[in-house]
XYZ file of C-alpha atoms in Angstrom:
233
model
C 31.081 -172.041 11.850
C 33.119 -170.525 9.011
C 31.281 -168.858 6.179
C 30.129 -170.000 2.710
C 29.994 -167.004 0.879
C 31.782 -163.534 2.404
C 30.063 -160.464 1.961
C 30.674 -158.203 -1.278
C 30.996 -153.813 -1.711
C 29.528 -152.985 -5.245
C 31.876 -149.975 -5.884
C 30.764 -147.282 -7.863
C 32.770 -144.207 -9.038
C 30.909 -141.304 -9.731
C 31.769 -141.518 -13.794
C 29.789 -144.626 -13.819
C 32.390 -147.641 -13.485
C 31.432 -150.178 -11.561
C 33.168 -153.198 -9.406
C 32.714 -156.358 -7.129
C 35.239 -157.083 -4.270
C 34.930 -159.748 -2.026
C 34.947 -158.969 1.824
C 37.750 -160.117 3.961
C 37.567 -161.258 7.831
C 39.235 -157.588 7.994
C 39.345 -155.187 4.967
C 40.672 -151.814 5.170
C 39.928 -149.240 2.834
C 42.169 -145.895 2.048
C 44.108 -143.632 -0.092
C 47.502 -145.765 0.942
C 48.827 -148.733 -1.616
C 48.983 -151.324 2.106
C 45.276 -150.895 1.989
C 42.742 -154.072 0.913
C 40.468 -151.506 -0.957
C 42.962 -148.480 -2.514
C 40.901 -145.141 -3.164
C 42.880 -142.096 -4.134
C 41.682 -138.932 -3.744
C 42.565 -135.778 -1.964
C 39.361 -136.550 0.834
C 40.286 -140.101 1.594
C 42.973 -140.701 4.516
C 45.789 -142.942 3.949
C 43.834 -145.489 6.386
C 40.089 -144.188 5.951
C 38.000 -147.659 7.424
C 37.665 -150.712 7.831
C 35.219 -153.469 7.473
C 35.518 -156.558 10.346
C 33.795 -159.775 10.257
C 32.634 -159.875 13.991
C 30.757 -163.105 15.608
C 29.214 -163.490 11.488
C 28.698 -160.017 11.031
C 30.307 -157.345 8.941
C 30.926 -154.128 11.205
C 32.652 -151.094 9.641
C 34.063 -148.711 11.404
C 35.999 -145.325 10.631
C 39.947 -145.247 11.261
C 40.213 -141.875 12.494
C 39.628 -140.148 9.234
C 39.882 -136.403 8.598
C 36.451 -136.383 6.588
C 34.353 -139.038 8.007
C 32.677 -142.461 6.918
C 29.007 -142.369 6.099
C 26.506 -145.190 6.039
C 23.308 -144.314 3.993
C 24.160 -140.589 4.113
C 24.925 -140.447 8.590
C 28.237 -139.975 9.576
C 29.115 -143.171 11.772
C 30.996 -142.162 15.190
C 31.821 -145.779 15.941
C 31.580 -149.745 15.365
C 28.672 -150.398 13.186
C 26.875 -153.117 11.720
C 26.112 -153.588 8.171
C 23.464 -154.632 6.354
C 22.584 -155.544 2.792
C 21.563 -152.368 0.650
C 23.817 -150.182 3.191
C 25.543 -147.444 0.936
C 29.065 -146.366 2.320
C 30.912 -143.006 1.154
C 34.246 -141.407 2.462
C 33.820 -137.990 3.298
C 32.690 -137.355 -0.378
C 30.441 -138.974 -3.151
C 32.711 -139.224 -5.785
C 33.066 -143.123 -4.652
C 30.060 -144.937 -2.884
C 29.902 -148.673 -1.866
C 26.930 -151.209 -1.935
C 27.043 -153.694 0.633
C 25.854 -156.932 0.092
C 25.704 -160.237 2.420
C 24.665 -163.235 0.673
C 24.046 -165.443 4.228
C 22.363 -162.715 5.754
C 19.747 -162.692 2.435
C 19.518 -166.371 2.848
C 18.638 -166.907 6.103
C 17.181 -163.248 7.370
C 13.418 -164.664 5.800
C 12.950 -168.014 5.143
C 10.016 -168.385 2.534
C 9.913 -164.572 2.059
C 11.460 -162.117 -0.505
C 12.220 -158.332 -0.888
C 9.714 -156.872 -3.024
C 11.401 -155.897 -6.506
C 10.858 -152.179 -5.470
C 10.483 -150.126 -2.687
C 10.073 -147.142 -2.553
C 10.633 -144.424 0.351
C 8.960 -141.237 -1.413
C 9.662 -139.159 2.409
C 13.828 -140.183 2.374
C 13.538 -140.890 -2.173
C 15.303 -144.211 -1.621
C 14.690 -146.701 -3.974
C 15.942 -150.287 -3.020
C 15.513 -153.270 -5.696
C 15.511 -156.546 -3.614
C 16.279 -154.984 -0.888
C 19.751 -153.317 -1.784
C 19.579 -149.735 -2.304
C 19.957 -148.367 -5.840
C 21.426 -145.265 -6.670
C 19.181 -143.373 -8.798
C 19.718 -139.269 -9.988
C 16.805 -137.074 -9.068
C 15.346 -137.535 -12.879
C 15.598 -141.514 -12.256
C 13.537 -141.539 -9.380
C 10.835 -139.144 -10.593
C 10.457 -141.355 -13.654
C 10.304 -144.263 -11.657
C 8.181 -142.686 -9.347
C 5.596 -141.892 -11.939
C 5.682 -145.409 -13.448
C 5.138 -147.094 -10.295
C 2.007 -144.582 -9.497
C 0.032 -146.049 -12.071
C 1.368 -149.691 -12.082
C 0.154 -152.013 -15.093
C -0.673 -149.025 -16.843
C 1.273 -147.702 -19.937
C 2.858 -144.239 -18.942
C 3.048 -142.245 -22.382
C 5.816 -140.241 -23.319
C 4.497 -137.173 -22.657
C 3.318 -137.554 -19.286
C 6.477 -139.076 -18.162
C 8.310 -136.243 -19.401
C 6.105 -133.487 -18.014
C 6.406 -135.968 -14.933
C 10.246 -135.584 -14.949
C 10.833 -132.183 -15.990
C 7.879 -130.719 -15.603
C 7.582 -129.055 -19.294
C 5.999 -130.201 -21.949
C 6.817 -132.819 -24.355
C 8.250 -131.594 -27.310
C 9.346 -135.266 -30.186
C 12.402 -133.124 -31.714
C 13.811 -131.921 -28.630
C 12.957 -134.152 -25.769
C 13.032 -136.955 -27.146
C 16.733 -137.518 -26.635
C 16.609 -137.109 -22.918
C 13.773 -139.087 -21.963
C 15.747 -142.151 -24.079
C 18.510 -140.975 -22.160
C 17.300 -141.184 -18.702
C 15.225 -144.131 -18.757
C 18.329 -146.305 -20.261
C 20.028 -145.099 -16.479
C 17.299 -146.093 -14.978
C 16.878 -149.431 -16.402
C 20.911 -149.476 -15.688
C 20.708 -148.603 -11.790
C 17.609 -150.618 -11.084
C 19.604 -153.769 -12.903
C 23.007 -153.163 -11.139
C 20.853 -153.354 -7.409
C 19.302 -156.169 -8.748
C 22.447 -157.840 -9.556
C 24.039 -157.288 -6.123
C 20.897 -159.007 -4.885
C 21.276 -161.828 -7.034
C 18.109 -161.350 -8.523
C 16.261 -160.386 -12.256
C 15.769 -156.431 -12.693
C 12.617 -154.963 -12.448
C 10.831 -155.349 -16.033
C 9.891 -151.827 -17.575
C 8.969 -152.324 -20.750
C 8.785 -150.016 -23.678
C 5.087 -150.300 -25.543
C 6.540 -148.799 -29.088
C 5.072 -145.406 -30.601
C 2.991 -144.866 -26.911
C 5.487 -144.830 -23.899
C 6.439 -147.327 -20.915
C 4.959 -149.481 -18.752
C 6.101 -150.759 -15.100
C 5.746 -154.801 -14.856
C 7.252 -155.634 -11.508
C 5.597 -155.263 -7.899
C 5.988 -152.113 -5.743
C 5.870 -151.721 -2.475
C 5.343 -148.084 -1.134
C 6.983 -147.265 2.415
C 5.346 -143.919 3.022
C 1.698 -145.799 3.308
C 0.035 -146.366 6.837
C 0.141 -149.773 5.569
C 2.203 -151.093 3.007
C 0.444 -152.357 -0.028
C 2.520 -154.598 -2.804
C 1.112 -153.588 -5.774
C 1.754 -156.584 -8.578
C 1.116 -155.068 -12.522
C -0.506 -157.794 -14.423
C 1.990 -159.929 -16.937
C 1.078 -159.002 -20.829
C -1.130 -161.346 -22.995
């Protein structure tokens, strides 16, 4: 039976930009023009992979490459499926792809649904819906403090000393706590657009600090408790 909806790679360059591409029965992806997905770059080989819709399922698989393709940082030495939140580099990070496959989320639960986070404190993934986002070692530690105390309003200088582990000074840190929770909010909503789904809600409580409204869902515990803030009055 021919597919609905193909699969999509969220590409993301390492200054930020962002974009969508629609999978292919076969896409290939390398430094030449001839490819489906063209990245340049001194790392990437003229053919680097490719991605094959096999029997209804996306497997990638490297072309012989000088530097390697990874999925979710381990280099892959031959066919291998995907599967949504999988995070693809070539031999370097300076472009990473989010794979997404919009069947597979439809019919892999019926009745059931990623939690909004998850969080993997022993490997620091995040994933939002079940794709994984890319957070910076400041993101996660501020979203790991927010989601420690969820429903409770995280003030600005805890989150701080949470992040960088200094005090909270208004004049000078002020800037770069705005700075890094605006990223956050960013990353977490670009996952949660690849899933198709609202971003987790963290909301600003004015003049005290930020609070974490969405549930969490901690991988590290013996067993895995969703932990669901309660919606403001």
């Amino acid at each position: 039976m021919a597919r609905s909806v193909p699969g999509v790679l969220e590409r993301r360059e390492a200054g930020g930009g962002t974009e969508r591409i629609l999978l292919q029965e076969i896409t290939t992806i390398g430094r030449s023009s001839s490819c489906t997905i063209v990245v340049p770059g001194p790392t990437i080989s003229r053919l680097h992979a490719s991605i094959e819709l096999r029997h209804d399922r996306y497997v990638i698989s490297d072309a012989g490459s000088a530097n390697g393709t990874f999925v979710n940082d381990q280099r892959i030495e031959g066919p291998r499926p995907l599967v949504t939140g999988d995070v693809i580099t070539l031999g370097s990070d300076e472009v990473s792809f989010t794979f997404a496959d919009p069947e597979e989320t439809l019919v892999a639960s019926p009745g059931l649904r990623p939690p909004a986070l998850y969080i993997d404190d022993n490997a620091r993934i995040v994933k939002v819906y079940g794709v994984v986002a890319q957070l910076s070692p400041l993101e996660y530690n501020l979203l790991l403090h927010f989601a420690s105390h969820p429903g409770t309003v995280c003030t600005r200088e805890g989150s701080y000393r949470a992040v960088w582990g200094q005090p909270y000074v208004q004049a000078t840190c002020e800037d770069a706590l705005n700075a890094c929770i605006a990223k956050l909010r960013r990353n977490l909503r670009i996952a949660a657009e690849a899933a198709g789904m609202e971003p987790p809600v963290i909301t600003t409580v004015q003049r005290v600090g930020f609070r974490l409204d969405s549930a969490v869902a901690f991988a590290s515990r013996t067993e895995q408790q969703v932990q669901t803030a309660p919606n403001e009055g």
